[in-house]
Amino acid sequence: MTAQKLPRDWTSHAWERAIGNIRYTDDDVPRGMTYAVLVRATIAHGQITSVERDLAREVPGVLGVFTFEDLMTVARDGYHGTGYRDQPMICDGIVRHYGEPVIVVVATNQRIAEYAAGLVSVNYAQLPVVLGDREALANPEALHRDVEPSADFIDLKGLKPLANNPNIYVRSILRTGDFDEVAKSAPHVFEHQFSTASASAAPLETVSSYAVPNRDGSVEMLTQTQMPSYVRVQLARMFGMTESRIRVRHAPLGGGFGFKIYARTEPIVMACALLVGRPVGIKFSMEEQFYLPHRRGTTTTISSAVDEDGKILARRCFIIWNGGAYADVGPRMVKKGGNVAAGPYEIPVVDIESVGVYSNRIPGGAIRGFGIPQIVWAYETHGDMIADSLGIDPVTFRRRNLMKRNAVHHTGTPLGPCDPRLVFERLIEELQSRPLVEPDDPELKAGRGLAIALKAVMGPTTSTVKIMLNPDGSATVHCGTVEMGQGSNIAMAQMVADELNLSLDEVKVVSGDTDSVPWDMGTAGSRSTNHMHKAIAQAAEDLRAQLRSLSAAMDTESQIGDDVDPFKVKGGVIEYLRAGFGPMGATLTGVGAFTPDYIPPDSNGQSERITEFWMCAATSVDVIVDPLTGVVRLDQLLTISDVGKAINPEIVRTQLSGASIMMASISLSEEIKYDEDGQVLNPGLALYRIFGFEDSPNTVYADMVRDEGDEVPRGVGESGTFGVAPAIASAIHDAVGVWMTDLPIKPENVLKAIEEATDE
Amino acid sequence: MSESGLGGDQEMVRFDLNGSPVEIRVFIDEPLSQVLRRLGESTVRESCAVGLCGCCTALVDGKSVSTCLYWAAMADGTRIETLSGLTSDERVTALQGSIAKHGAAQCGYCTPGMVMTALELFDAGEQSTKEIEAHMNGNLCRCACYPEMRCAIKDALATANKSLET
């Protein structure tokens, strides 16, 4: 590559990418790879009645044409899932969503596999298709029977579908009092309903997985995953192998966004590789990628009892999460979304019911924000509509209601160092120096909106780390955090360098291989930097203790006591290593592990410790609306987030900014469309439009605040997404006086609302 | 049917890739992106496969092209450049430095394509932000580094134009 050498610092992250120095998964496909292509269901619900695959089998180069039953000959358990094991590797006989893989064709190359897949014909007996949120809730026919809870996660323990409606696979309650009682005597009661559509994370690096079976029966998996450790656990369980015999490798990801979590294509290629005895890979096209789990659509009904001054007295929410055909991350999302559905507001009485339902849509998964943006969309727009009705400006309305510093959240868990007022006031301060744009064209209308939100980190999960202190005092860190654009490799190196008093050049981070890197639950839910930070501190402490005992072999004045940090003693580390191991020294290994404390909530959703930490972010948006077309353009997008200590402030800003633009795209442009039969109408980027340069706001600004003395990094990747959609809606109202309640906000709907308002 | 795959006719094509002659057998319906990847060009990345995202951008006879929509067979006799062949191009290294300075790459998957498309702007003289956006609009970034990339390109162009003046 180029001879230009930059100092290793935060800019190295972008530089390595700009020079094309990063090798992604598909750049290093293992030798001898054969390819699997999936034959997908052309209906959304029904029973497979027959499969004709002889023609495909006869194609030269085809190695196998497999059904679920075939895959099961090498698997012990063909099902996976985080909350429930309801997801079969491929369709198990009942098709539950359009595009579900029903047959796998393996051939010596992709071209042959695709050709042969076209020769497979599958016949179905169709069953009724249920797509809508309320229809799914009212569906009398259970889409699944006897689903088995996975029991992998402590926060998902004891899951059980509702006895009287098994399509409701999770129901979460958070209740601190009787809403109706308060509402009866309240001066004002407001109720609104909000919806969100399905959307795809659509990372530009489309999903791929490659399984290589070894002669000794072990398997090497190269895959695009945010959760290598968990993928190995799932594969070991499903294929009855010890984890030591499954090696999961990964490269830096070309985008993750929560799309590449848990087991996806890995069980399929693993089964195929074991069946044909050769390396088998899957590479999805962008179009195919749209059949992987989506951001789930929601319908939220939210009511508030409010006094004359706009103080919220009580709030009730009912949220339906349309989970699609398989529960996937739904159980956790339904619970976590429900927990924060009343917003970062001091409300004496909250009453929240959050339900996840099966339907015949593509399964709901996670996208950046993990359900929180759907929730914030409802409570922040609702709040602005209330303020508008009462003639209170949105800033004052929030100042009257926001949780204060050191508040206890509705769940009973304290906010800790996370201070919503600090975040909010920083946003207001920033806005004061940024007047609303005056459009050149007098027909165009400008408006400003804002929103604020709170999210808990992913449930209690473990990060471990191994730091090898080399004989020369430099360090090699084995850390399972997955680099997917957030700059984690640099951040991890910096955290270790800080602990060990080293320069960044003296620290190397090793990741991407479960054979050498210890457990990390995953790079998701804004957990990894925080948890790794704590694990790294522990590993460094482990090294300090070892160095102290090595120094015991030295003369008395060189020995170090408990009050001295051996890493701060100039030239000390090398001397201690030599004292212990001889003139060349040797490697010391320090290990650290972190698992947050967790107290499961009671039947009213109360717990003193439901999360390790909270994240708060506020967003403001300036829009320019064309009242003649309903087209909404973004002029300015501001994000202020409390991320705790930012390891790399510059990279944190780009993360916040990128997250907010991505969410602006989802809010204004993105919707996975279904026809009435459940067929997906717009897979791929041709008909599903994501934001480009010209859609991006003219000005984007992101900054961080934190409580004084807060030295712990918290979450970054998601918080930029939280408040974007309601801030846009609020800005549209400010510009043209109409409220939008359905996402995405489409020009035709804005126009319709303007026309209706004019007619009145 | 040949050993290397199914599906009809193949053709021998010859082109210049980053200064070296290449002779390769391609399917007549094979996109140039796939052929370049077969030749080890890892900075050419196929994503949308319909010419909308720009990840597979390369220069064909000096013009930026979405190689996923360009039949390899049509590349016969052309001169093709990818990012890996432009390591000593001063415009490229300046832009790469600017991208680093502005943090204009997150996952980085789209970045080489962005650089290839932006190269054409160096011949176009002074550019307004709107003009840069219009030129770059065929390159998508799901991490949405658009503001940073806008600044990175603008900076690199300004520096290049300044050095032309002096």
Short mmCIF file of C-alpha atoms in Angstrom, two decimals, chain A residues 207-355:
data_model
loop_
_atom_site.label_atom_id
_atom_site.label_comp_id
_atom_site.label_asym_id
_atom_site.label_seq_id
_atom_site.Cartn_x
_atom_site.Cartn_y
_atom_site.Cartn_z
CA VAL A 207 -24.04 -11.18 4.79
CA SER A 208 -21.78 -14.18 4.20
CA SER A 209 -20.64 -17.24 6.16
CA TYR A 210 -18.14 -19.95 5.26
CA ALA A 211 -17.84 -23.30 7.05
CA VAL A 212 -14.79 -25.52 6.63
CA PRO A 213 -15.02 -29.07 8.01
CA ASN A 214 -11.72 -30.55 9.13
CA ARG A 215 -10.79 -34.20 8.80
CA ASP A 216 -10.80 -34.60 12.58
CA GLY A 217 -14.46 -33.60 12.67
CA SER A 218 -13.87 -30.09 13.94
CA VAL A 219 -15.23 -27.13 11.99
CA GLU A 220 -13.87 -23.69 11.20
CA MET A 221 -16.43 -20.98 10.57
CA LEU A 222 -15.58 -17.67 8.96
CA THR A 223 -18.57 -15.45 9.26
CA GLN A 224 -19.81 -11.90 9.47
CA THR A 225 -21.00 -11.69 13.04
CA GLN A 226 -21.23 -9.23 15.89
CA MET A 227 -21.34 -12.19 18.27
CA PRO A 228 -18.62 -14.76 17.56
CA SER A 229 -18.71 -16.26 21.06
CA TYR A 230 -22.46 -16.72 21.01
CA VAL A 231 -22.45 -18.14 17.48
CA ARG A 232 -20.03 -20.79 18.72
CA VAL A 233 -22.27 -21.62 21.67
CA GLN A 234 -25.27 -22.02 19.38
CA LEU A 235 -23.41 -24.16 16.85
CA ALA A 236 -21.94 -26.38 19.56
CA ARG A 237 -25.39 -26.96 21.00
CA MET A 238 -27.10 -27.50 17.64
CA PHE A 239 -24.48 -29.89 16.29
CA GLY A 240 -23.60 -31.68 19.53
CA MET A 241 -19.95 -30.66 19.46
CA THR A 242 -17.74 -29.22 22.15
CA GLU A 243 -16.97 -25.54 21.72
CA SER A 244 -13.29 -26.38 21.48
CA ARG A 245 -13.98 -28.13 18.18
CA ILE A 246 -15.68 -25.14 16.60
CA ARG A 247 -13.57 -22.17 15.66
CA VAL A 248 -15.41 -19.00 14.74
CA ARG A 249 -13.41 -16.39 12.90
CA HIS A 250 -14.49 -13.01 11.63
CA ALA A 251 -13.02 -10.01 9.86
CA PRO A 252 -13.92 -6.38 10.53
CA LEU A 253 -17.51 -5.93 9.41
CA GLY A 254 -18.66 -3.71 6.58
CA GLY A 255 -21.50 -2.52 8.75
CA GLY A 256 -23.32 -4.33 11.54
CA PHE A 257 -26.04 -2.08 13.02
CA GLY A 258 -27.48 -4.99 15.01
CA PHE A 259 -28.15 -6.89 11.78
CA LYS A 260 -25.35 -9.41 12.23
CA ILE A 261 -26.20 -10.65 15.69
CA TYR A 262 -26.90 -14.17 16.95
CA ALA A 263 -26.98 -17.16 14.60
CA ARG A 264 -28.14 -16.35 11.08
CA THR A 265 -26.69 -18.28 8.14
CA GLU A 266 -24.05 -20.08 10.21
CA PRO A 267 -26.14 -23.17 11.11
CA ILE A 268 -27.06 -23.65 7.44
CA VAL A 269 -23.49 -23.62 6.11
CA MET A 270 -22.30 -25.73 9.02
CA ALA A 271 -24.92 -28.41 8.32
CA CYS A 272 -24.16 -28.34 4.60
CA ALA A 273 -20.41 -28.57 5.18
CA LEU A 274 -20.90 -31.61 7.39
CA LEU A 275 -23.22 -33.17 4.81
CA VAL A 276 -21.00 -32.73 1.75
CA GLY A 277 -17.69 -32.99 3.60
CA ARG A 278 -16.34 -29.88 1.88
CA PRO A 279 -16.15 -26.18 2.68
CA VAL A 280 -19.54 -24.57 2.09
CA GLY A 281 -20.28 -20.86 2.02
CA ILE A 282 -23.26 -18.59 1.63
CA LYS A 283 -23.04 -15.12 0.17
CA PHE A 284 -26.27 -13.15 0.14
CA SER A 285 -27.10 -10.51 -2.42
CA MET A 286 -28.45 -7.21 -1.12
CA GLU A 287 -31.89 -8.37 -2.21
CA GLU A 288 -31.66 -11.63 -0.26
CA GLN A 289 -30.43 -9.77 2.76
CA PHE A 290 -33.90 -8.26 3.07
CA TYR A 291 -35.22 -11.65 4.16
CA LEU A 292 -33.10 -11.52 7.29
CA PRO A 293 -34.65 -9.96 10.43
CA HIS A 294 -35.94 -6.41 10.21
CA ARG A 295 -36.54 -3.51 12.51
CA ARG A 296 -39.99 -4.52 13.69
CA GLY A 297 -43.02 -2.36 13.13
CA THR A 298 -45.01 -1.16 16.11
CA THR A 299 -48.36 0.29 17.06
CA THR A 300 -48.26 2.33 20.25
CA THR A 301 -51.24 3.78 22.04
CA ILE A 302 -50.16 6.30 24.62
CA SER A 303 -52.25 8.31 27.06
CA SER A 304 -51.25 10.97 29.55
CA ALA A 305 -53.03 12.69 32.39
CA VAL A 306 -51.65 16.22 32.67
CA ASP A 307 -52.23 19.18 34.96
CA GLU A 308 -52.88 22.78 33.86
CA ASP A 309 -49.15 23.56 33.72
CA GLY A 310 -48.32 20.61 31.56
CA LYS A 311 -46.92 18.48 34.36
CA ILE A 312 -47.47 14.83 33.51
CA LEU A 313 -49.34 13.09 36.32
CA ALA A 314 -49.76 9.66 34.84
CA ARG A 315 -48.98 7.87 31.59
CA ARG A 316 -50.28 4.68 30.05
CA CYS A 317 -48.78 2.90 27.04
CA PHE A 318 -49.82 -0.13 25.08
CA ILE A 319 -47.25 -1.26 22.54
CA ILE A 320 -47.70 -3.99 19.97
CA TRP A 321 -44.44 -5.21 18.45
CA ASN A 322 -45.06 -7.03 15.21
CA GLY A 323 -42.45 -9.74 15.57
CA GLY A 324 -42.92 -11.57 12.32
CA ALA A 325 -42.52 -15.29 11.92
CA TYR A 326 -39.89 -15.97 14.59
CA ALA A 327 -39.33 -14.27 17.93
CA ASP A 328 -35.60 -13.64 17.48
CA VAL A 329 -34.58 -10.76 19.79
CA GLY A 330 -38.23 -9.84 20.31
CA PRO A 331 -38.63 -10.93 23.93
CA ARG A 332 -35.82 -8.66 25.08
CA MET A 333 -36.87 -5.78 22.85
CA VAL A 334 -40.46 -5.92 24.05
CA LYS A 335 -39.31 -5.83 27.68
CA LYS A 336 -36.66 -3.17 27.23
CA GLY A 337 -38.83 -1.00 25.03
CA GLY A 338 -41.69 -1.28 27.50
CA ASN A 339 -39.43 -0.32 30.39
CA VAL A 340 -38.62 3.08 28.95
CA ALA A 341 -41.91 3.77 27.18
CA ALA A 342 -42.89 6.62 29.50
CA GLY A 343 -39.76 8.55 28.58
CA PRO A 344 -37.14 10.29 30.71
CA TYR A 345 -39.83 12.11 32.65
CA GLU A 346 -40.80 12.30 36.27
CA ILE A 347 -44.22 10.70 36.20
CA PRO A 348 -45.71 9.49 39.48
CA VAL A 349 -47.88 6.83 37.83
CA VAL A 350 -46.92 4.82 34.79
CA ASP A 351 -48.75 1.83 33.44
CA ILE A 352 -47.11 0.13 30.48
CA GLU A 353 -48.03 -3.01 28.63
CA SER A 354 -45.72 -4.15 25.88
CA VAL A 355 -46.49 -7.25 23.82
#
